[in-house]
């Protein structure tokens, strides 16, 4: 989601707006609490979302592994084309969720994924896996995720008051990290046993389950608009009737403009772009290529990726238990530094266990960073613009990969996978520098969910 900003050369007070962001009306409860809108409904959704996340993790591993079998250039092409629709459409997805409702958009997207995966299963029953099939699945899934992710990023806010967000986000994230921990290893086993067709069938079932649960639950919080023309959310997150006064372009401009005017937000998004540009291509492109180059085998690829999840899960569980560190800005600066050390260790690792240790460090650094940035980002977000801000949050994670995936693929082809991993470490180091450049970001103290 956007161009990567340069690291500021002067103090952030000279580069950032000094005006404070407008105070948004807080979310309000608007219906009696029943099992579908209270804690049981939240637990049901979180549990099913974990199962669905497991299906996604297995599918992502299967696609990246099958693509890497066609060579570095093909793997980079698949990764890039899978991200492209998300970058192009995610801002529109944020507008759709704010206009028509977070929960409604999520249900529609789940239905679309069921259709895509059903077609993939049917097609792969008749023909072998080809690069064209992998690209088609990746691009269609990317287009659907462009609408799903901004809505999903704000869904928890429909259940949880702002002061409880960090801990609840950490608990839900912890469940999802467990799924991601299991996913790569399970994906390696399933690729061998049932192939891409079987993995797609499993993921189809997981999407059907989460679609059913979303149809049942009724989130109790309404995101009240901050101005008469802003998007309205119903109590269950289904949204109000579409407005004819503001165009889609105007709604896009409102979200982007408000983010640009919020002090510290540019540095937060810039550092996030650099972390994503280093960590995500490293996991889904550089790591499979390095494993093949070193002839460690598919099981090693799944094991190393699982080690990354171990690191992220450990930090996530700590945050869920005691809350975020009170020096939020310091953690946002330090997290990418730890991740850079981990990536460097993977780059020079002569054996799988050493690479696994590097992956754990990378996971710790990534989780420290995102575990403190994500709730801070939501706290800085006006409620009526929740999905649009989440779309920006997603775009700056996806857009750098359009540049970094081809770059890393070229580096791996021209030199080796180790060179691509070294570049990923440099990207993480740059993220710390960008975060450090913003006075508001680096000095942020947690005001919610602390120990």
Coordinates of C-alpha atoms in Angstrom, one line a residue:
X1 CA 0.0 0.0 0.0
X2 CA 2.6 3.3 -1.2
X3 CA 6.1 4.6 -1.9
X4 CA 8.7 4.1 0.8
X5 CA 9.7 7.4 2.4
X6 CA 13.3 8.5 2.7
X7 CA 14.8 8.5 6.2
X8 CA 14.4 12.1 7.5
X9 CA 17.6 14.0 7.8
X10 CA 16.4 16.5 10.4
X11 CA 14.4 16.3 13.6
X12 CA 10.9 15.1 13.2
X13 CA 9.6 18.3 14.7
X14 CA 10.7 20.1 11.5
X15 CA 9.3 17.5 9.2
X16 CA 5.9 16.5 10.8
X17 CA 2.8 18.5 11.4
X18 CA 2.7 20.0 14.9
X19 CA -1.1 20.0 15.2
X20 CA -2.6 17.1 17.2
X21 CA -5.0 14.8 15.3
X22 CA -8.7 15.5 15.9
X23 CA -10.3 13.7 18.7
X24 CA -12.5 11.0 17.4
X25 CA -15.8 10.0 19.1
X26 CA -15.2 6.8 21.0
X27 CA -16.9 3.5 19.9
X28 CA -20.2 3.0 21.6
X29 CA -22.1 -0.1 22.7
X30 CA -25.5 -0.1 21.0
X31 CA -27.2 -3.4 21.8
X32 CA -27.6 -5.7 24.8
X33 CA -24.9 -8.3 25.2
X34 CA -25.9 -11.9 24.2
X35 CA -23.7 -14.9 23.5
X36 CA -23.3 -13.8 19.9
X37 CA -22.2 -10.3 20.8
X38 CA -20.4 -11.0 24.1
X39 CA -17.3 -12.9 25.1
X40 CA -18.6 -16.2 23.7
X41 CA -19.1 -14.7 20.3
X42 CA -15.6 -13.2 20.4
X43 CA -14.1 -16.5 21.5
X44 CA -16.0 -18.4 18.8
X45 CA -14.7 -16.0 16.1
X46 CA -11.1 -16.0 17.4
X47 CA -11.0 -19.8 17.5
X48 CA -12.4 -20.2 14.0
X49 CA -10.2 -17.5 12.7
X50 CA -7.2 -19.4 14.1
X51 CA -8.3 -22.5 12.1
X52 CA -8.8 -20.4 9.0
X53 CA -5.3 -18.9 9.6
X54 CA -3.9 -22.4 9.7
X55 CA -5.4 -23.1 6.4
X56 CA -4.0 -19.9 4.9
X57 CA -0.5 -20.7 6.3
X58 CA -0.5 -24.2 4.8
X59 CA -1.7 -22.8 1.5
X60 CA 0.9 -20.0 1.4
X61 CA 3.7 -22.5 2.2
X62 CA 2.4 -24.9 -0.5
X63 CA 2.3 -22.1 -3.2
X64 CA 5.7 -20.7 -2.3
X65 CA 7.3 -24.2 -2.3
X66 CA 5.8 -25.2 -5.6
X67 CA 6.8 -21.9 -7.2
X68 CA 10.4 -22.2 -5.9
X69 CA 10.6 -25.5 -7.9
X70 CA 10.4 -23.5 -11.1
X71 CA 13.5 -21.5 -10.2
X72 CA 14.3 -18.2 -8.5
X73 CA 12.8 -16.0 -11.3
X74 CA 9.6 -17.9 -11.3
X75 CA 9.3 -17.8 -7.5
X76 CA 9.9 -14.0 -7.5
X77 CA 7.3 -13.6 -10.3
X78 CA 4.7 -15.5 -8.3
X79 CA 5.4 -13.6 -5.1
X80 CA 5.2 -10.3 -6.9
X81 CA 2.0 -11.0 -8.9
X82 CA 0.3 -12.3 -5.7
X83 CA 1.0 -9.0 -4.0
X84 CA 0.2 -6.7 -6.9
X85 CA -3.7 -6.9 -6.7
X86 CA -3.5 -6.3 -2.9
X87 CA -1.5 -3.1 -3.4
X88 CA -3.7 -1.8 -6.2
X89 CA -7.0 -2.6 -4.5
X90 CA -6.5 -2.4 -0.7
X91 CA -7.4 1.3 -0.3
X92 CA -10.6 0.6 -2.2
X93 CA -11.2 -2.3 0.2
X94 CA -10.8 0.0 3.2
X95 CA -13.4 2.4 1.7
X96 CA -15.8 -0.6 1.0
X97 CA -15.5 -1.8 4.6
X98 CA -16.1 1.7 6.1
X99 CA -19.1 2.2 3.7
X100 CA -20.8 -1.2 3.7
X101 CA -19.6 -2.6 7.0
X102 CA -16.7 -4.6 8.3
X103 CA -18.4 -7.9 8.9
X104 CA -20.4 -7.8 5.7
X105 CA -17.3 -7.3 3.6
X106 CA -15.5 -10.2 5.4
X107 CA -18.4 -12.6 4.7
X108 CA -18.5 -11.7 1.0
X109 CA -14.7 -12.2 0.8
X110 CA -14.9 -15.6 2.4
X111 CA -17.5 -16.6 -0.1
X112 CA -15.3 -15.5 -3.0
X113 CA -12.3 -17.5 -1.6
X114 CA -14.5 -20.6 -1.4
X115 CA -15.3 -20.2 -5.1
X116 CA -11.7 -19.6 -6.1
X117 CA -10.4 -22.6 -4.1
X118 CA -13.3 -24.8 -5.4
X119 CA -12.3 -24.0 -8.9
X120 CA -8.7 -24.7 -8.1
X121 CA -9.5 -28.1 -6.7
X122 CA -11.6 -29.0 -9.7
X123 CA -8.9 -27.9 -12.2
X124 CA -6.0 -29.6 -10.4
X125 CA -8.0 -32.8 -10.4
X126 CA -7.7 -32.9 -14.1
X127 CA -4.2 -31.4 -14.8
X128 CA -0.9 -31.3 -13.0
X129 CA 0.4 -28.2 -11.1
X130 CA 1.8 -25.6 -13.5
X131 CA 3.3 -22.1 -13.0
X132 CA 0.1 -20.6 -14.6
X133 CA -2.1 -22.3 -12.0
X134 CA 0.1 -21.1 -9.1
X135 CA 0.0 -17.5 -10.4
X136 CA -3.8 -17.6 -10.9
X137 CA -4.4 -18.8 -7.4
X138 CA -2.0 -16.2 -5.9
X139 CA -3.4 -13.3 -7.9
X140 CA -7.1 -14.1 -7.1
X141 CA -6.3 -14.6 -3.4
X142 CA -4.4 -11.4 -3.4
X143 CA -7.3 -9.5 -4.9
X144 CA -9.8 -10.9 -2.4
X145 CA -7.4 -10.2 0.5
X146 CA -7.3 -6.6 -0.6
X147 CA -10.9 -6.2 0.6
X148 CA -10.7 -8.7 3.5
X149 CA -7.6 -7.5 5.3
X150 CA -8.7 -3.9 6.0
X151 CA -12.0 -5.2 7.4
X152 CA -10.4 -8.0 9.4
X153 CA -7.8 -5.5 10.8
X154 CA -10.6 -3.5 12.4
X155 CA -13.0 -6.3 13.4
X156 CA -11.6 -6.7 16.9
X157 CA -12.4 -3.1 17.6
X158 CA -16.1 -3.9 17.2
X159 CA -15.8 -6.2 20.2
X160 CA -13.2 -4.6 22.5
X161 CA -13.0 -1.2 24.1
X162 CA -9.9 0.8 23.3
X163 CA -8.3 0.4 26.7
X164 CA -8.3 -3.4 26.4
X165 CA -7.1 -3.6 22.8
X166 CA -3.4 -4.3 23.3
X167 CA -3.9 -7.4 25.5
X168 CA -6.9 -8.8 23.6
X169 CA -5.0 -8.2 20.3
X170 CA -2.0 -10.0 21.7
X171 CA -4.2 -13.0 22.8
X172 CA -5.9 -13.3 19.4
X173 CA -2.6 -12.8 17.7
X174 CA -1.1 -15.5 19.9
X175 CA -3.7 -18.0 18.7
X176 CA -3.0 -17.0 15.1
X177 CA 0.7 -17.4 15.7
X178 CA 0.1 -20.9 17.0
X179 CA -1.6 -21.6 13.6
X180 CA 1.3 -20.1 11.8
X181 CA 3.7 -22.2 13.9
X182 CA 2.0 -25.4 12.9
X183 CA 1.4 -24.2 9.3
X184 CA 4.8 -24.5 7.6
X185 CA 5.6 -27.9 9.1
X186 CA 2.1 -29.2 8.4
X187 CA 2.3 -27.6 4.9
X188 CA 5.6 -29.5 4.2
X189 CA 3.9 -32.8 5.2
X190 CA 0.7 -32.1 3.2
X191 CA 2.6 -31.0 0.1
X192 CA 4.2 -34.4 0.1
X193 CA 1.0 -36.3 1.0
X194 CA -1.8 -34.6 -1.0
X195 CA -0.1 -31.9 -3.1
X196 CA -1.4 -28.4 -3.9
X197 CA -4.9 -29.8 -4.7
X198 CA -5.4 -31.3 -1.3
X199 CA -4.1 -28.3 0.5
X200 CA -6.5 -26.1 -1.5
X201 CA -9.4 -28.4 -0.4
X202 CA -8.4 -28.0 3.3
X203 CA -8.2 -24.3 3.0
X204 CA -11.6 -24.2 1.3
X205 CA -13.1 -26.0 4.4
X206 CA -11.5 -23.4 6.7
X207 CA -13.0 -20.5 4.8
X208 CA -16.4 -22.1 4.9
X209 CA -16.1 -22.4 8.7
X210 CA -15.1 -18.8 9.3
X211 CA -17.9 -17.6 6.9
X212 CA -20.4 -19.5 9.0
X213 CA -19.2 -18.0 12.2
X214 CA -19.1 -14.4 10.9
X215 CA -22.7 -14.9 9.9
X216 CA -23.6 -15.9 13.5
X217 CA -21.7 -13.4 15.6
X218 CA -23.0 -9.8 16.3
X219 CA -20.3 -7.4 17.5
X220 CA -21.7 -5.1 20.1
X221 CA -19.6 -1.9 19.4
X222 CA -20.5 0.8 16.8
X223 CA -17.7 2.9 15.4
X224 CA -19.4 6.3 15.6
X225 CA -18.6 8.7 12.8
X226 CA -16.6 11.8 13.6
X227 CA -18.4 14.0 11.1
X228 CA -21.9 13.8 9.5
X229 CA -20.5 12.6 6.2
X230 CA -18.4 9.8 7.5
X231 CA -19.1 6.2 7.1
X232 CA -21.6 4.7 9.5
X233 CA -21.1 1.3 11.1
X234 CA -24.0 -0.6 12.5
X235 CA -23.8 -2.3 15.9
X236 CA -22.9 -5.6 14.3
X237 CA -20.3 -4.1 11.9
X238 CA -22.6 -4.5 8.8
X239 CA -22.6 -0.8 8.0
X240 CA -25.3 1.6 6.9
X241 CA -26.7 2.4 3.5
X242 CA -24.2 3.6 0.9
X243 CA -23.9 7.4 0.7
X244 CA -24.2 9.3 -2.5
X245 CA -22.7 12.6 -1.4
X246 CA -19.1 11.6 -1.3
X247 CA -17.4 9.7 -4.1
X248 CA -15.1 6.8 -3.6
X249 CA -12.2 9.1 -4.5
X250 CA -13.2 11.6 -1.9
X251 CA -13.4 8.8 0.7
X252 CA -9.9 7.6 -0.3
X253 CA -8.6 11.1 0.0
X254 CA -10.1 11.5 3.4
X255 CA -8.4 8.4 4.8
X256 CA -5.0 9.2 3.2
X257 CA -5.1 12.9 4.2
X258 CA -6.0 12.2 7.8
X259 CA -3.1 9.7 8.1
X260 CA -0.7 12.2 6.6
X261 CA -1.8 14.9 9.0
X262 CA -1.4 12.6 12.1
X263 CA 1.9 13.4 13.8
X264 CA 4.2 10.3 13.8
X265 CA 2.1 8.4 11.3
X266 CA 4.4 8.8 8.3
X267 CA 7.4 7.5 10.3
X268 CA 5.3 4.6 11.6
X269 CA 4.2 3.6 8.1
X270 CA 7.7 4.2 6.7
X271 CA 9.3 1.9 9.2
X272 CA 6.6 -0.7 8.8
X273 CA 7.3 -0.7 5.0
X274 CA 11.0 -1.4 5.6
X275 CA 10.4 -4.2 8.1
X276 CA 7.8 -5.8 5.8
X277 CA 10.1 -5.3 2.8
X278 CA 12.9 -7.2 4.6
X279 CA 11.1 -9.8 6.6
X280 CA 8.2 -11.0 4.4
X281 CA 10.2 -11.6 1.2
X282 CA 12.9 -13.2 3.3
X283 CA 10.4 -15.7 4.6
X284 CA 8.4 -16.5 1.5
X285 CA 11.1 -16.1 -1.2
X286 CA 14.6 -15.9 0.1
X287 CA 14.3 -18.8 2.7
X288 CA 12.9 -21.4 0.2
X289 CA 15.6 -20.4 -2.3
X290 CA 18.4 -20.6 0.4
X291 CA 17.1 -24.0 1.5
X292 CA 17.2 -25.4 -2.0
X293 CA 20.6 -23.8 -2.7
X294 CA 22.0 -25.4 0.4
X295 CA 20.2 -28.7 -0.3
X296 CA 18.5 -28.9 3.1
X297 CA 15.2 -30.2 1.8
X298 CA 11.5 -29.2 2.2
X299 CA 11.3 -30.3 5.9
X300 CA 14.1 -27.9 6.8
X301 CA 12.2 -25.0 5.1
X302 CA 9.2 -25.7 7.2
X303 CA 11.2 -26.1 10.4
X304 CA 13.1 -22.8 10.0
X305 CA 9.9 -20.9 9.2
X306 CA 8.3 -22.5 12.3
X307 CA 11.2 -21.3 14.4
X308 CA 10.3 -17.7 13.3
X309 CA 6.8 -18.3 14.6
X310 CA 8.3 -19.6 17.9
X311 CA 10.0 -16.3 18.4
X312 CA 6.9 -14.3 17.6
X313 CA 4.7 -16.5 19.7
X314 CA 6.9 -16.1 22.8
X315 CA 6.7 -12.3 22.6
X316 CA 3.0 -12.4 21.8
X317 CA 2.3 -14.5 24.9
X318 CA 4.3 -12.1 27.1
X319 CA 2.3 -9.1 25.8
X320 CA -1.0 -11.0 26.3
X321 CA 0.0 -11.7 29.9
X322 CA 1.5 -8.4 31.1
X323 CA 0.6 -5.9 28.3
X324 CA 2.9 -3.8 26.1
X325 CA 6.0 -2.2 27.5
X326 CA 5.5 1.3 28.8
X327 CA 8.3 2.5 26.5
X328 CA 6.3 1.7 23.3
X329 CA 8.5 3.9 21.1
X330 CA 11.7 2.3 22.3
X331 CA 10.4 -1.1 21.5
X332 CA 9.4 0.0 18.0
X333 CA 13.0 1.2 17.5
X334 CA 14.7 -1.9 19.0
X335 CA 12.5 -4.6 17.4
X336 CA 13.8 -4.3 13.8
X337 CA 17.4 -4.3 15.2
X338 CA 16.9 -7.7 16.7
X339 CA 15.2 -8.9 13.5
X340 CA 18.2 -7.7 11.5
X341 CA 20.5 -9.8 13.7
X342 CA 18.3 -12.8 13.2
X343 CA 18.3 -12.5 9.4
X344 CA 22.0 -12.0 9.3
X345 CA 22.5 -15.2 11.3
X346 CA 20.3 -17.1 8.8
X347 CA 22.3 -15.7 6.0
X348 CA 25.6 -17.1 7.3
X349 CA 24.2 -20.3 9.0
X350 CA 26.1 -23.4 7.9
X351 CA 23.5 -25.8 9.4
X352 CA 19.7 -25.9 9.9
X353 CA 19.8 -25.5 13.8
X354 CA 21.9 -22.3 13.5
X355 CA 19.4 -21.0 10.9
X356 CA 16.6 -21.9 13.3
X357 CA 18.2 -19.8 16.1
X358 CA 18.4 -16.9 13.6
X359 CA 14.8 -17.4 12.7
X360 CA 13.8 -17.3 16.4
X361 CA 15.6 -14.0 16.9
X362 CA 14.0 -12.6 13.7
X363 CA 10.6 -13.6 15.1
X364 CA 11.3 -12.0 18.5
X365 CA 12.3 -8.7 16.9
X366 CA 9.4 -8.7 14.5
X367 CA 6.9 -9.4 17.3
X368 CA 8.3 -6.8 19.6
X369 CA 7.9 -4.3 16.8
X370 CA 4.5 -5.2 15.5
X371 CA 3.2 -6.0 19.0
X372 CA 3.8 -2.4 20.0
X373 CA 3.1 -0.6 16.7
X374 CA -0.2 -2.3 15.9
X375 CA -2.2 -1.2 19.0
X376 CA -0.6 2.2 18.9
X377 CA -1.7 2.5 15.3
X378 CA -5.3 1.7 16.2
X379 CA -5.3 4.1 19.1
X380 CA -4.2 6.8 16.7
X381 CA -7.0 5.9 14.2
X382 CA -10.3 7.8 14.1
X383 CA -13.0 5.2 14.6
X384 CA -14.9 6.2 11.5
X385 CA -11.8 5.6 9.4
X386 CA -10.8 2.3 10.9
X387 CA -10.9 0.2 7.8
X388 CA -9.2 2.9 5.6
X389 CA -6.4 3.3 8.1
X390 CA -6.1 -0.5 8.2
X391 CA -5.9 -0.5 4.4
X392 CA -2.9 1.9 4.6
X393 CA -1.4 -0.4 7.3
X394 CA -1.7 -3.3 4.9
X395 CA -0.5 -1.5 1.8
X396 CA 2.7 -0.4 3.4
X397 CA 3.4 -4.0 4.2
X398 CA 2.5 -5.3 0.7
X399 CA 3.8 -2.5 -1.6
X400 CA 7.5 -2.9 -0.8
X401 CA 7.4 -6.5 -1.8
X402 CA 6.6 -5.4 -5.4
X403 CA 10.1 -3.9 -5.4
X404 CA 11.9 -6.2 -3.0
X405 CA 10.7 -9.6 -4.5
X406 CA 12.2 -8.9 -7.9
X407 CA 15.3 -7.4 -6.3
X408 CA 15.8 -10.4 -4.0
X409 CA 15.1 -12.8 -6.9
X410 CA 17.7 -11.0 -9.0
X411 CA 20.2 -11.0 -6.2
X412 CA 19.7 -14.7 -5.6
X413 CA 20.1 -15.4 -9.4
X414 CA 23.1 -13.1 -10.0
X415 CA 24.9 -13.9 -6.7
X416 CA 23.2 -16.3 -4.3
X417 CA 20.4 -16.5 -1.7
X418 CA 22.9 -15.4 1.0
X419 CA 23.2 -12.0 -0.8
X420 CA 19.4 -11.6 -0.8
X421 CA 19.2 -12.4 2.9
X422 CA 21.9 -9.8 3.6
X423 CA 19.8 -7.2 1.8
X424 CA 16.8 -8.1 4.0
X425 CA 18.9 -7.5 7.1
X426 CA 19.8 -4.0 5.8
X427 CA 16.1 -3.2 5.3
X428 CA 15.4 -4.0 8.9
X429 CA 18.2 -1.8 10.1
X430 CA 16.8 1.1 8.0
X431 CA 13.4 0.6 9.7
X432 CA 14.9 1.4 13.1
X433 CA 16.5 4.6 11.7
X434 CA 13.1 5.8 10.3
X435 CA 11.3 5.1 13.6
X436 CA 14.0 6.9 15.5
X437 CA 13.7 10.0 13.3
X438 CA 10.1 10.7 14.6
X439 CA 10.0 12.4 18.0
X440 CA 6.4 11.4 18.6
X441 CA 7.0 7.8 17.6
X442 CA 10.2 7.2 19.5
X443 CA 8.9 8.8 22.7
X444 CA 5.5 7.2 22.6
X445 CA 4.5 5.8 26.0
X446 CA 1.7 3.2 26.1
X447 CA -1.5 4.6 27.6
X448 CA -3.5 1.4 27.4
X449 CA -3.0 -2.2 28.2
X450 CA 0.3 -1.8 30.1
X451 CA 1.6 -4.1 32.9

